[in-house]
mmCIF file of C-alpha atoms in Angstrom:
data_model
loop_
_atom_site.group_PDB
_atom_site.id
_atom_site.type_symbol
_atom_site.label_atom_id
_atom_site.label_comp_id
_atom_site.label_asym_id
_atom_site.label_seq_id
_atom_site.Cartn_x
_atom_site.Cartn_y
_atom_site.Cartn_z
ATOM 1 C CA UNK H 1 36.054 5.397 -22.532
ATOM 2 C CA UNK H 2 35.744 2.133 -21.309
ATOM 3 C CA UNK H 3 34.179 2.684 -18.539
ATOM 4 C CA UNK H 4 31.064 4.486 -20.709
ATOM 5 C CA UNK H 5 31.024 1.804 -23.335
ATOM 6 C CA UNK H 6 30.734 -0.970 -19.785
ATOM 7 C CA UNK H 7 27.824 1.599 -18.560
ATOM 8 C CA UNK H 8 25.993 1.863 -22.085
ATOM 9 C CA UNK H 9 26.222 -2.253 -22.492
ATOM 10 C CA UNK H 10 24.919 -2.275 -19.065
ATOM 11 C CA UNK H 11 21.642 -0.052 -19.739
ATOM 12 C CA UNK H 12 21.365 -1.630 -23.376
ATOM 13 C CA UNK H 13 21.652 -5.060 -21.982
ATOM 14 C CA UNK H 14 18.445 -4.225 -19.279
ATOM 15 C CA UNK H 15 16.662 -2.461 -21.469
ATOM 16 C CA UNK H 16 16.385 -5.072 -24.481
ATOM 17 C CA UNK H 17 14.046 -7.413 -22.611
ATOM 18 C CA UNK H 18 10.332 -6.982 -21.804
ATOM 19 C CA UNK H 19 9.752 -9.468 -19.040
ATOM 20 C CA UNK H 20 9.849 -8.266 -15.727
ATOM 21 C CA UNK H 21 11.689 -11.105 -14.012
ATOM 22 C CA UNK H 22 14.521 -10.864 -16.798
ATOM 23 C CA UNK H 23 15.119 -7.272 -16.744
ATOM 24 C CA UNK H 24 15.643 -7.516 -13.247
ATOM 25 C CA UNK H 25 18.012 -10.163 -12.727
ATOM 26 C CA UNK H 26 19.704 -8.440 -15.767
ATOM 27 C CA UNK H 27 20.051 -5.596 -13.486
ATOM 28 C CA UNK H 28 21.403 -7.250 -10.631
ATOM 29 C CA UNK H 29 24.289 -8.329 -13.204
ATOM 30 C CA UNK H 30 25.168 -4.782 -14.189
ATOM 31 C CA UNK H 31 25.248 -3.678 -10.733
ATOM 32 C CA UNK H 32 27.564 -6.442 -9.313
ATOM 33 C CA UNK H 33 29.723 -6.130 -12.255
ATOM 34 C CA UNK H 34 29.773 -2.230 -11.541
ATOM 35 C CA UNK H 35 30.453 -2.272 -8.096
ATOM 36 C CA UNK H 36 32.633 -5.316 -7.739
ATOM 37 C CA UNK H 37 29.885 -7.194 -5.807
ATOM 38 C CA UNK H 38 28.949 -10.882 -5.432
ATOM 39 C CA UNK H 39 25.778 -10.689 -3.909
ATOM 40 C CA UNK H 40 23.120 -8.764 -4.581
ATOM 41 C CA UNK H 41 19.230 -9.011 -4.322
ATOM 42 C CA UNK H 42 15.651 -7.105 -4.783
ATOM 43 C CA UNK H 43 12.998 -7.122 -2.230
ATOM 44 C CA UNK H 44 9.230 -6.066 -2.553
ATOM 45 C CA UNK H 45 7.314 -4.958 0.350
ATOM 46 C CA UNK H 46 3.862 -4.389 0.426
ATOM 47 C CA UNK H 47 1.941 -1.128 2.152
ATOM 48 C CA UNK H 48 1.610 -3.468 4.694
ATOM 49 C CA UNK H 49 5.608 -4.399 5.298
ATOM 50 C CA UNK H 50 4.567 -7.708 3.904
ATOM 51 C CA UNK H 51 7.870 -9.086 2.093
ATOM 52 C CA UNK H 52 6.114 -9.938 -1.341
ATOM 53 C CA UNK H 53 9.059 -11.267 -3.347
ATOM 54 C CA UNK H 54 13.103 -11.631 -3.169
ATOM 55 C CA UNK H 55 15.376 -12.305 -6.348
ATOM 56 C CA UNK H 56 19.180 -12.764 -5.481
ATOM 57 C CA UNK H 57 22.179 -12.899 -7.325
ATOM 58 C CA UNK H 58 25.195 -14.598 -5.930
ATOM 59 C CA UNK H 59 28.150 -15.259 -8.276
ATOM 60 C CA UNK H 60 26.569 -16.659 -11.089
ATOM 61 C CA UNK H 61 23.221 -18.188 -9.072
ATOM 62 C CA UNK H 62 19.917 -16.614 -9.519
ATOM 63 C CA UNK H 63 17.295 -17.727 -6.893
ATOM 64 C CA UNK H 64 13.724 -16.146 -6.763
ATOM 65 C CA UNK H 65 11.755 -16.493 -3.365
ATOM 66 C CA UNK H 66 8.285 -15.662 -3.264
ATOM 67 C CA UNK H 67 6.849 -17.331 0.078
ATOM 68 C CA UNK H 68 7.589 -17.164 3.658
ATOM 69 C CA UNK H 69 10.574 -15.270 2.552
ATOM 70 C CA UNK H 70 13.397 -14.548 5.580
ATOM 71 C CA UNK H 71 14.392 -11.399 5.565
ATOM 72 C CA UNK H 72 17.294 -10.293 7.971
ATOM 73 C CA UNK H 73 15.576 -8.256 11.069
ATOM 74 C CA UNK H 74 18.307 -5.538 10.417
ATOM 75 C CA UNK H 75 17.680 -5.140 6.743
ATOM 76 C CA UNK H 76 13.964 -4.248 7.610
ATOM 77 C CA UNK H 77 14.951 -1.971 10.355
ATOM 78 C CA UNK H 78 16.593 0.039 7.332
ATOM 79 C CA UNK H 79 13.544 -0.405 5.182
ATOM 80 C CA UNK H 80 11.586 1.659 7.461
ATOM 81 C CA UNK H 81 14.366 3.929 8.453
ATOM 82 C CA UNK H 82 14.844 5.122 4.921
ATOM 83 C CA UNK H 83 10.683 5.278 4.570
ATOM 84 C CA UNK H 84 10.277 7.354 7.464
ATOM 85 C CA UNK H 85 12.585 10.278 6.225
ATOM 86 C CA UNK H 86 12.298 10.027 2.551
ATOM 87 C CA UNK H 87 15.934 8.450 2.014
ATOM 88 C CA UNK H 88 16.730 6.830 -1.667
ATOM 89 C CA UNK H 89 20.115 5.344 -1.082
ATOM 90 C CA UNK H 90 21.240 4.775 2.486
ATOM 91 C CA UNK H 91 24.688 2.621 3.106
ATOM 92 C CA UNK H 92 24.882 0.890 6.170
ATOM 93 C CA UNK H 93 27.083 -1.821 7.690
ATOM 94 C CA UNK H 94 25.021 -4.820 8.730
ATOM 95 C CA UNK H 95 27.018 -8.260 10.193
ATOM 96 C CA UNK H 96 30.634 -6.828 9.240
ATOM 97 C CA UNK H 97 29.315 -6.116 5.908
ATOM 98 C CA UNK H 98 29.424 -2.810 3.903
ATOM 99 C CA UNK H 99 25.545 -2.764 2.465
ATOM 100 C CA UNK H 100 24.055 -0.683 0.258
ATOM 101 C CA UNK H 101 20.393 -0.216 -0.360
ATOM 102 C CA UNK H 102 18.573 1.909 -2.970
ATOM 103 C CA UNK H 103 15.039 2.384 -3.211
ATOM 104 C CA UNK H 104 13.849 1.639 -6.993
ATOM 105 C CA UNK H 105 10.504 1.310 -7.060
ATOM 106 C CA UNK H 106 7.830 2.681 -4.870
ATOM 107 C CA UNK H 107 3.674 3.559 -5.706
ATOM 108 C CA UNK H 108 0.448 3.187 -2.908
ATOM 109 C CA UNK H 109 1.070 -0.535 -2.620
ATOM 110 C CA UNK H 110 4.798 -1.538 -3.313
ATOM 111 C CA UNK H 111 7.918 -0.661 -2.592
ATOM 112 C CA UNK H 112 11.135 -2.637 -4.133
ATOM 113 C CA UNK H 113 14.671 -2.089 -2.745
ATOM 114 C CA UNK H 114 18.095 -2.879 -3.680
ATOM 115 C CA UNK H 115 20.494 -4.593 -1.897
ATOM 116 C CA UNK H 116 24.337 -4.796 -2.869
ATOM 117 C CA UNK H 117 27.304 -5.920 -0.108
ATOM 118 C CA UNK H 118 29.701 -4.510 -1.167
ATOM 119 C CA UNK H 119 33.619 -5.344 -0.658
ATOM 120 C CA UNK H 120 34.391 -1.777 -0.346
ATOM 121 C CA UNK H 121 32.537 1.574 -0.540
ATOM 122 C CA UNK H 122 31.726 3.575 -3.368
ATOM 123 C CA UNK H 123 33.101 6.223 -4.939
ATOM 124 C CA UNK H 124 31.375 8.956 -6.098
ATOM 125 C CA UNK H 125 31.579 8.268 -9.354
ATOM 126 C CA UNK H 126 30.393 4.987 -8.816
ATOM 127 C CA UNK H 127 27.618 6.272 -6.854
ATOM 128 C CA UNK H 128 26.747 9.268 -9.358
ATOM 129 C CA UNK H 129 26.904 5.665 -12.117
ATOM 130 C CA UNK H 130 24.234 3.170 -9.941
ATOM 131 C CA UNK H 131 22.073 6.306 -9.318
ATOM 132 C CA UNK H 132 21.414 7.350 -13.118
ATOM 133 C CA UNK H 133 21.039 3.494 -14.268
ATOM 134 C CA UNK H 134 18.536 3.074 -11.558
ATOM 135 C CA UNK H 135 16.600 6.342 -12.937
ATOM 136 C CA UNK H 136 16.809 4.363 -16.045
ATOM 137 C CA UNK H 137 16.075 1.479 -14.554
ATOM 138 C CA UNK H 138 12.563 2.335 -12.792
ATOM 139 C CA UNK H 139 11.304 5.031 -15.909
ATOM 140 C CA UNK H 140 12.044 1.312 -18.453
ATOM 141 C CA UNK H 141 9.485 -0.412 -15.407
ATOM 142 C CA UNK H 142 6.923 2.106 -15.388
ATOM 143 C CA UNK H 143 6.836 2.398 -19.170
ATOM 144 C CA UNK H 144 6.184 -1.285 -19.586
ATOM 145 C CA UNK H 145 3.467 -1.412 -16.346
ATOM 146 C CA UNK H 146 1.725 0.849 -18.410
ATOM 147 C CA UNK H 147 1.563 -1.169 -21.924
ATOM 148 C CA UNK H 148 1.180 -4.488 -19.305
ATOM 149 C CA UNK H 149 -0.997 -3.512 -16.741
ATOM 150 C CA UNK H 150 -4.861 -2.616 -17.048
ATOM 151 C CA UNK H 151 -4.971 1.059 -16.297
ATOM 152 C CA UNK H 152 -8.078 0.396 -13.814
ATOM 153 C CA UNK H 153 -7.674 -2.410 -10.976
ATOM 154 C CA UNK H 154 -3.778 -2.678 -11.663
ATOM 155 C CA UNK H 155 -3.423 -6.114 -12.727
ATOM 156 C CA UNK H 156 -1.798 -7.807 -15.643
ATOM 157 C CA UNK H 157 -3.732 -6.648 -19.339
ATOM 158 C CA UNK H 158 -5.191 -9.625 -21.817
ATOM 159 C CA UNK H 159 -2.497 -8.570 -23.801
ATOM 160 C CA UNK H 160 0.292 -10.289 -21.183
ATOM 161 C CA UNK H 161 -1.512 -13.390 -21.292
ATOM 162 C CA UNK H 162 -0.305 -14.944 -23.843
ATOM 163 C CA UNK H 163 3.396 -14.526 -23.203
ATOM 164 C CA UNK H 164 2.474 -15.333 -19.689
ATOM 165 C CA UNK H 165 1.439 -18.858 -20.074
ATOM 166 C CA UNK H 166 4.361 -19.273 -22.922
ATOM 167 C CA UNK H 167 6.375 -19.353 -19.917
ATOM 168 C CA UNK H 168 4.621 -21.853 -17.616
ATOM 169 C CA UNK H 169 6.014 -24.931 -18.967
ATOM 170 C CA UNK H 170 9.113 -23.574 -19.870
ATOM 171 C CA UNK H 171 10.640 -23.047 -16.245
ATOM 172 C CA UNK H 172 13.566 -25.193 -16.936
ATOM 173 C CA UNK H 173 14.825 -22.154 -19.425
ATOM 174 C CA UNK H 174 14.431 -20.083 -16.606
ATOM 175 C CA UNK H 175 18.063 -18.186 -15.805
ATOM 176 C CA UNK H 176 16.551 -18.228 -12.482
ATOM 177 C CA UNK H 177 15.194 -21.022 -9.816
ATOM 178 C CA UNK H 178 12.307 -20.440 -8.265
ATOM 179 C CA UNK H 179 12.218 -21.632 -4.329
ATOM 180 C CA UNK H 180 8.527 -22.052 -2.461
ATOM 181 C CA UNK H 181 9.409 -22.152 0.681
ATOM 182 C CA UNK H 182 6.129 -23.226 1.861
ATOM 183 C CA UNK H 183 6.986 -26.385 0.352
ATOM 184 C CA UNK H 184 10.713 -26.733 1.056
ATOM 185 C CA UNK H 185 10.995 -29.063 -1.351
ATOM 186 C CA UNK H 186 14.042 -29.380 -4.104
ATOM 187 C CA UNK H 187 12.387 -28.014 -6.942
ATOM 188 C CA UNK H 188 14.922 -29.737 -9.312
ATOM 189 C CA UNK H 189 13.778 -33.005 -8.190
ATOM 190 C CA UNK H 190 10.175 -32.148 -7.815
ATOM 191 C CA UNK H 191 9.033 -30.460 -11.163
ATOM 192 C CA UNK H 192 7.526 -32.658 -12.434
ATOM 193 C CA UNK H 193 5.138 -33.389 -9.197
ATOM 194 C CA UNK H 194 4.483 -29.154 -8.726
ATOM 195 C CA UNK H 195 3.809 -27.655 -12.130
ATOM 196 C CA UNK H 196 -0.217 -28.311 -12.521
ATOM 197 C CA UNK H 197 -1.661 -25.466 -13.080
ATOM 198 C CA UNK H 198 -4.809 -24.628 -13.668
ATOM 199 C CA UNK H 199 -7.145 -21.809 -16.049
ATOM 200 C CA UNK H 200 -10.142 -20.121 -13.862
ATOM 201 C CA UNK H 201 -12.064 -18.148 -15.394
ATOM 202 C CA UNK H 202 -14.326 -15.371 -12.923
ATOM 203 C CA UNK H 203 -17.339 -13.282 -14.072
ATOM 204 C CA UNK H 204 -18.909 -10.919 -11.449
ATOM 205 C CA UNK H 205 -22.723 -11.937 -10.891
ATOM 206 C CA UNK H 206 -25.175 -9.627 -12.470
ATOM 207 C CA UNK H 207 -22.614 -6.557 -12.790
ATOM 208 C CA UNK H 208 -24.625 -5.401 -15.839
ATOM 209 C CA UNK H 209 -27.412 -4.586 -13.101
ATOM 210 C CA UNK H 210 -24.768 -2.514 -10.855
ATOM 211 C CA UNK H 211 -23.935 -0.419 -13.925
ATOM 212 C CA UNK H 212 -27.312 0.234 -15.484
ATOM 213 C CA UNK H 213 -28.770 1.093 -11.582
ATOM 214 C CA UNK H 214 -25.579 3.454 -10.521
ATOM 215 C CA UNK H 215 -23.479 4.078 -13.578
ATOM 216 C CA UNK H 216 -20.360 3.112 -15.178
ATOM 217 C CA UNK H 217 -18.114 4.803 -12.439
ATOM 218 C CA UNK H 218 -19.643 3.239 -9.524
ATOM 219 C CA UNK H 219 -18.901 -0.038 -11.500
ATOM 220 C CA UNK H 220 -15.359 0.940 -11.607
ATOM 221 C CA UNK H 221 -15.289 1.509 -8.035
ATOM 222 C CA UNK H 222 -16.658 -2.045 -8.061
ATOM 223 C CA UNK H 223 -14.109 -3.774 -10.027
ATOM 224 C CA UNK H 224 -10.877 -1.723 -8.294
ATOM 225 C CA UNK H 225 -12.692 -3.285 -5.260
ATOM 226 C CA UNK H 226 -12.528 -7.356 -6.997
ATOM 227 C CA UNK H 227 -9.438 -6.736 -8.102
ATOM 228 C CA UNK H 228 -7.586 -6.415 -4.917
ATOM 229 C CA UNK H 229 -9.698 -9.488 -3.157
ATOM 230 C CA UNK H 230 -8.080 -11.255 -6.002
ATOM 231 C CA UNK H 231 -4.490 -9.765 -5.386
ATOM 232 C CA UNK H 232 -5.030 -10.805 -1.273
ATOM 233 C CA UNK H 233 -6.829 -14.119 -2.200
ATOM 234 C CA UNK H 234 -4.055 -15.335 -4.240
ATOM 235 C CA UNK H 235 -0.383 -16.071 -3.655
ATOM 236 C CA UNK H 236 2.391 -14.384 -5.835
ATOM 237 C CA UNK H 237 2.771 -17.261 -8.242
ATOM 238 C CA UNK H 238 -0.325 -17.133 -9.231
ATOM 239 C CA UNK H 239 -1.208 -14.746 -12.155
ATOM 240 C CA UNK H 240 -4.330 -12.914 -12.565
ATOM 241 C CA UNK H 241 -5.071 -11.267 -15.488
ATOM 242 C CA UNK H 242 -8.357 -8.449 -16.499
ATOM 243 C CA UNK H 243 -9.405 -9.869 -19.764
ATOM 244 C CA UNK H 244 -12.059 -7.158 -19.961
ATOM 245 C CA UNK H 245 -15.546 -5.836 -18.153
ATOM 246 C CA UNK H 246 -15.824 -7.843 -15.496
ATOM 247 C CA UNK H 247 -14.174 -11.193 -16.508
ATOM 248 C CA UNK H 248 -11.211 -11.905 -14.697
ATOM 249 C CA UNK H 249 -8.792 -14.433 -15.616
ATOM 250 C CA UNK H 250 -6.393 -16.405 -13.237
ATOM 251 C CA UNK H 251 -3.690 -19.029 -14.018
ATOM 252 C CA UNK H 252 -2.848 -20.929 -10.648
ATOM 253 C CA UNK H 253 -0.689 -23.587 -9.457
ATOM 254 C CA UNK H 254 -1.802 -26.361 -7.320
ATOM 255 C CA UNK H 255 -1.279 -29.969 -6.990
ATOM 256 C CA UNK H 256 -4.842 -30.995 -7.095
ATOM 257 C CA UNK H 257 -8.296 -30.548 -8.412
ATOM 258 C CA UNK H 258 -8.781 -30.377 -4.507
ATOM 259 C CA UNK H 259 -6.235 -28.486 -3.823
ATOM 260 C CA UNK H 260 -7.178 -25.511 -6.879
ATOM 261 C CA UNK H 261 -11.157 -26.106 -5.597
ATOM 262 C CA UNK H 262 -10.024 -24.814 -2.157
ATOM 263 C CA UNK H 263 -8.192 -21.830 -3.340
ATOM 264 C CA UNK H 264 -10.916 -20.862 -5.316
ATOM 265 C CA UNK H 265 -13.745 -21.582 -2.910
ATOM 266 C CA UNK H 266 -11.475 -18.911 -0.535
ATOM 267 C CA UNK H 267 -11.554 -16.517 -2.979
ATOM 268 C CA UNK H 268 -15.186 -16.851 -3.519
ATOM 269 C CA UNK H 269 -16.064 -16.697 -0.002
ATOM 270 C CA UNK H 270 -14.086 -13.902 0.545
ATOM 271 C CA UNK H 271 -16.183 -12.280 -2.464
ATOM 272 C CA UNK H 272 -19.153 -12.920 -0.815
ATOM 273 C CA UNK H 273 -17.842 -11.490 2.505
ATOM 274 C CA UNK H 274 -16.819 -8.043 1.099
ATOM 275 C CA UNK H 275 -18.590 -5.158 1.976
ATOM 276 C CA UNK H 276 -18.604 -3.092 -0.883
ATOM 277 C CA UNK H 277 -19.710 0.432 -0.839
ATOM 278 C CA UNK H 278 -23.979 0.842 -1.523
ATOM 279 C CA UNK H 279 -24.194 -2.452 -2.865
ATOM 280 C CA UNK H 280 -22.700 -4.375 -0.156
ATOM 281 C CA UNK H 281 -22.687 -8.457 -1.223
ATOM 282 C CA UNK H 282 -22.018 -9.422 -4.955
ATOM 283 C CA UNK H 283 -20.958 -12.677 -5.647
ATOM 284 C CA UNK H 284 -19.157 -14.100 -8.460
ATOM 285 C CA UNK H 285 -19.308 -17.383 -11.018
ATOM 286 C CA UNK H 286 -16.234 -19.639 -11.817
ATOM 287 C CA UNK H 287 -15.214 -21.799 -14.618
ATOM 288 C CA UNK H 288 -12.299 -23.603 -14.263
ATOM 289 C CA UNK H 289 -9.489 -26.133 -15.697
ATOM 290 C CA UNK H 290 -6.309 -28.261 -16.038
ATOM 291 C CA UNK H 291 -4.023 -26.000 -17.829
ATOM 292 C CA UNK H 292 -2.446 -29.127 -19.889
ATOM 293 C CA UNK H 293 0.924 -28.412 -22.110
ATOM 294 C CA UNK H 294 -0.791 -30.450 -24.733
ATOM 295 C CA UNK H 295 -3.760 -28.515 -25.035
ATOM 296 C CA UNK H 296 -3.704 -25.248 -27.181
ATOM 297 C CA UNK H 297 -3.796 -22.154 -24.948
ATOM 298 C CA UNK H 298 -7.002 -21.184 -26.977
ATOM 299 C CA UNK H 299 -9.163 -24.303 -26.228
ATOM 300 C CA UNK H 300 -8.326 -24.124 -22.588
ATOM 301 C CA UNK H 301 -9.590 -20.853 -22.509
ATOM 302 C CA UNK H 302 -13.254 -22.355 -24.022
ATOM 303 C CA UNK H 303 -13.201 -25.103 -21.526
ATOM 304 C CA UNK H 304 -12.830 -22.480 -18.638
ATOM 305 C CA UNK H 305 -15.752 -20.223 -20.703
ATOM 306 C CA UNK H 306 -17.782 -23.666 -21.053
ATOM 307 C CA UNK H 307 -17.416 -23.981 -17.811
ATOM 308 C CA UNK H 308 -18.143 -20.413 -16.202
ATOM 309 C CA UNK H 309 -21.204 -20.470 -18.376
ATOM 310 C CA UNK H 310 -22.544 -23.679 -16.552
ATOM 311 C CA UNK H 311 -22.321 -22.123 -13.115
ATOM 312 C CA UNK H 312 -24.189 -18.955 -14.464
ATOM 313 C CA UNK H 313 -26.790 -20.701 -15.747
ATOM 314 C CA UNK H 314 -26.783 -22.784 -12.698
ATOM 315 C CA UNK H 315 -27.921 -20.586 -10.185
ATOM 316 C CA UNK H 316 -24.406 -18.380 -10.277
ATOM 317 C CA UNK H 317 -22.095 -17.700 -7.323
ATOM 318 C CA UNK H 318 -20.473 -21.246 -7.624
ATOM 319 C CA UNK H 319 -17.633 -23.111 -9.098
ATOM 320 C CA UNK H 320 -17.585 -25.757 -11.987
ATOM 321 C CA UNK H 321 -14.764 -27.999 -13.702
ATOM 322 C CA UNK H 322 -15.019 -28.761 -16.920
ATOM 323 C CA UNK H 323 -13.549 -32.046 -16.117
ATOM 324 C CA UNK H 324 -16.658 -32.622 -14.203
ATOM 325 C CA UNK H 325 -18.865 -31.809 -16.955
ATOM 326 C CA UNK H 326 -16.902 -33.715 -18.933
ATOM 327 C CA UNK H 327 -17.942 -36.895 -16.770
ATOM 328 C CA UNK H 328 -21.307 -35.931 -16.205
ATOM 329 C CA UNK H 329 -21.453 -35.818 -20.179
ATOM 330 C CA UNK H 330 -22.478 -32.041 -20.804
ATOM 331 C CA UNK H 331 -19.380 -31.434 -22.779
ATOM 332 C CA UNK H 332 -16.839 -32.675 -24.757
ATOM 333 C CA UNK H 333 -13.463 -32.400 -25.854
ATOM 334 C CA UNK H 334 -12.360 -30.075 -29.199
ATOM 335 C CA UNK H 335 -10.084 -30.734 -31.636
ATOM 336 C CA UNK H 336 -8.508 -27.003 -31.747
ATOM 337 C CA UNK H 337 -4.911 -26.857 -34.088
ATOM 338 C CA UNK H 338 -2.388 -25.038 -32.688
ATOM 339 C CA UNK H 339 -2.566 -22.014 -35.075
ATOM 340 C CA UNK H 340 -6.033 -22.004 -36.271
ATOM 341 C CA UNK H 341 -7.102 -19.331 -33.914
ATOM 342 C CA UNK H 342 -5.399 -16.317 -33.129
ATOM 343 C CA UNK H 343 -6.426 -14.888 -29.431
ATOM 344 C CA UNK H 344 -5.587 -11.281 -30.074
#
């Protein structure tokens, strides 16, 4: 009886949350609590066997890794061993360690594994345990992709936005620290230097034109297309959101004006390099700025529109910063309440 009441607070405790990051890390507790474990860890692997993201768990430490992540040569060799002949669960013993790995989550584009070293093996009961909260585990995922995600290109809905950027400048309550390797920098001591982040808003040029000339299902094909320049031109920490038709939203990090100009100016130029199918070139306008903790989520969101209006009506296919029409006196600041507006 215990042992069902541990299992039910397990799948109760998992299933409670609706963020991503938290269910998952809550499900790294239940399994090292099951299976008398001290470490274990998910890894997501793109179609291309590009390691997208690793969250571990050791003893009571949480660490997510989301660039250049190392991931032991070995473990991979079992990634595409259990790939190549269909295997969900595969146990293998890698450095003198007892590992298991399960295979959670897997579509067209990602595949996310799970790790556990274990001090001994399994039972079968134990197995016959992991197996059904993992079942659990994956159908609780896919229902909330499908209320988070926009059905069409696969990114995040408007409707994640706003609890999205509730979260930006509250890392610190985080149960989790989040490691860029890129940087190798202690993040404890370096918060306050790394979190700028910044509000860009993108509007394909002339798409009205590309649905009124070949129909709202070749525009489709157009905006699955955008959508996964913008998953390749950005890095995992950045979020990018479909806020409807063809405006795109993306909240990125980066240390500078300069720094968020280049990312974006890569994105755009890899817009403009695209081949897409009978129309070839499109091109796309940008609005964009400093996502400020002080400013109401709402009037950021104009600025960026201010913004991405300017470089439409400025010939298009280029990038403005509403701090820069703020000095070249074209716009001004609001005085927006938190409260007075309600996005959704």
């Amino acid at each position: 009886m215990s042992q069902s009441n541990e299992v039910i607070n397990h799948i109760a405790n998992f299933t409670s949350k609706r963020d991503k990051d938290l269910i998952a890390l809550s499900l790294l507790k239940s399994v090292n609590s099951m299976m008398n474990s001290s470490t274990s860890f998910l890894v997501s692997i793109d179609s291309n066997g590009v390691v997208l993201s690793k969250m571990i768990l050791e003893g009571a430490s949480c660490v997510v890794i989301d660039t250049n992540i190392d991931v032991d040569s070995e473990l991979i060799l079992a990634f595409d061993h259990m790939q190549k002949n269909s295997i969900e669960e595969y146990s293998v013993t890698i450095h003198s360690v007892n590992t298991l790995i399960c295979l959670l989550h897997h579509n067209s584009t990602v595949e996310q594994f799970l790790v556990v070293k274990l001090e001994e093996q399994t039972d079968k009961i134990q197995s016959y345990i992991l197996s059904g909260i993992l079942s659990i585990y994956d159908n609780f995922v896919s229902l909330l992709n499908e209320s988070q995600v926009d059905e069409l290109t696969g990114l995040a809905n408007r409707k994640t936005f706003e609890h999205a950027i509730s979260k930006v400048f509250d890392a610190s309550s985080l149960p989790y620290e989040t490691i860029d390797n890129d940087k190798r920098l202690d993040v404890s001591k370096t918060k306050d230097n790394l979190d700028r982040y910044w509000l860009a808003m993108l509007d394909i040029d002339h798409f009205k034109l590309v649905n009124d000339k070949y129909g709202h299902i070749y525009g489709d094909e157009i905006l699955i297309h955008f959508a996964q320049i913008i998953k390749s031109s950005f890095r995992n920490a950045d979020l990018p959101f479909r806020f409807g038709g063809e405006e795109f939203v993306i909240l990125l990090k980066a240390a500078t004006k300069e720094d968020c100009f280049s990312t974006l100016l890569r994105f755009k130029q890899n817009v403009e390099d695209y081949d897409f199918p009978k129309i070839h070139k499109i091109t796309v306008s940008i609005g964009a700025v400093e996502f400020k903790k002080g400013t109401f989520h709402v009037t950021s969101i104009d600025y960026a529109d201010q913004a991405l209006y300017h470089s439409k009506k400025n010939g298009r296919n280029t990038i403005t910063f509403f701090e820069d029409m703020l000095l070249a006196g074209s716009a001004e600041f609001l005085s927006v309440e938190e409260g007075e507006i309600d996005l959704f």
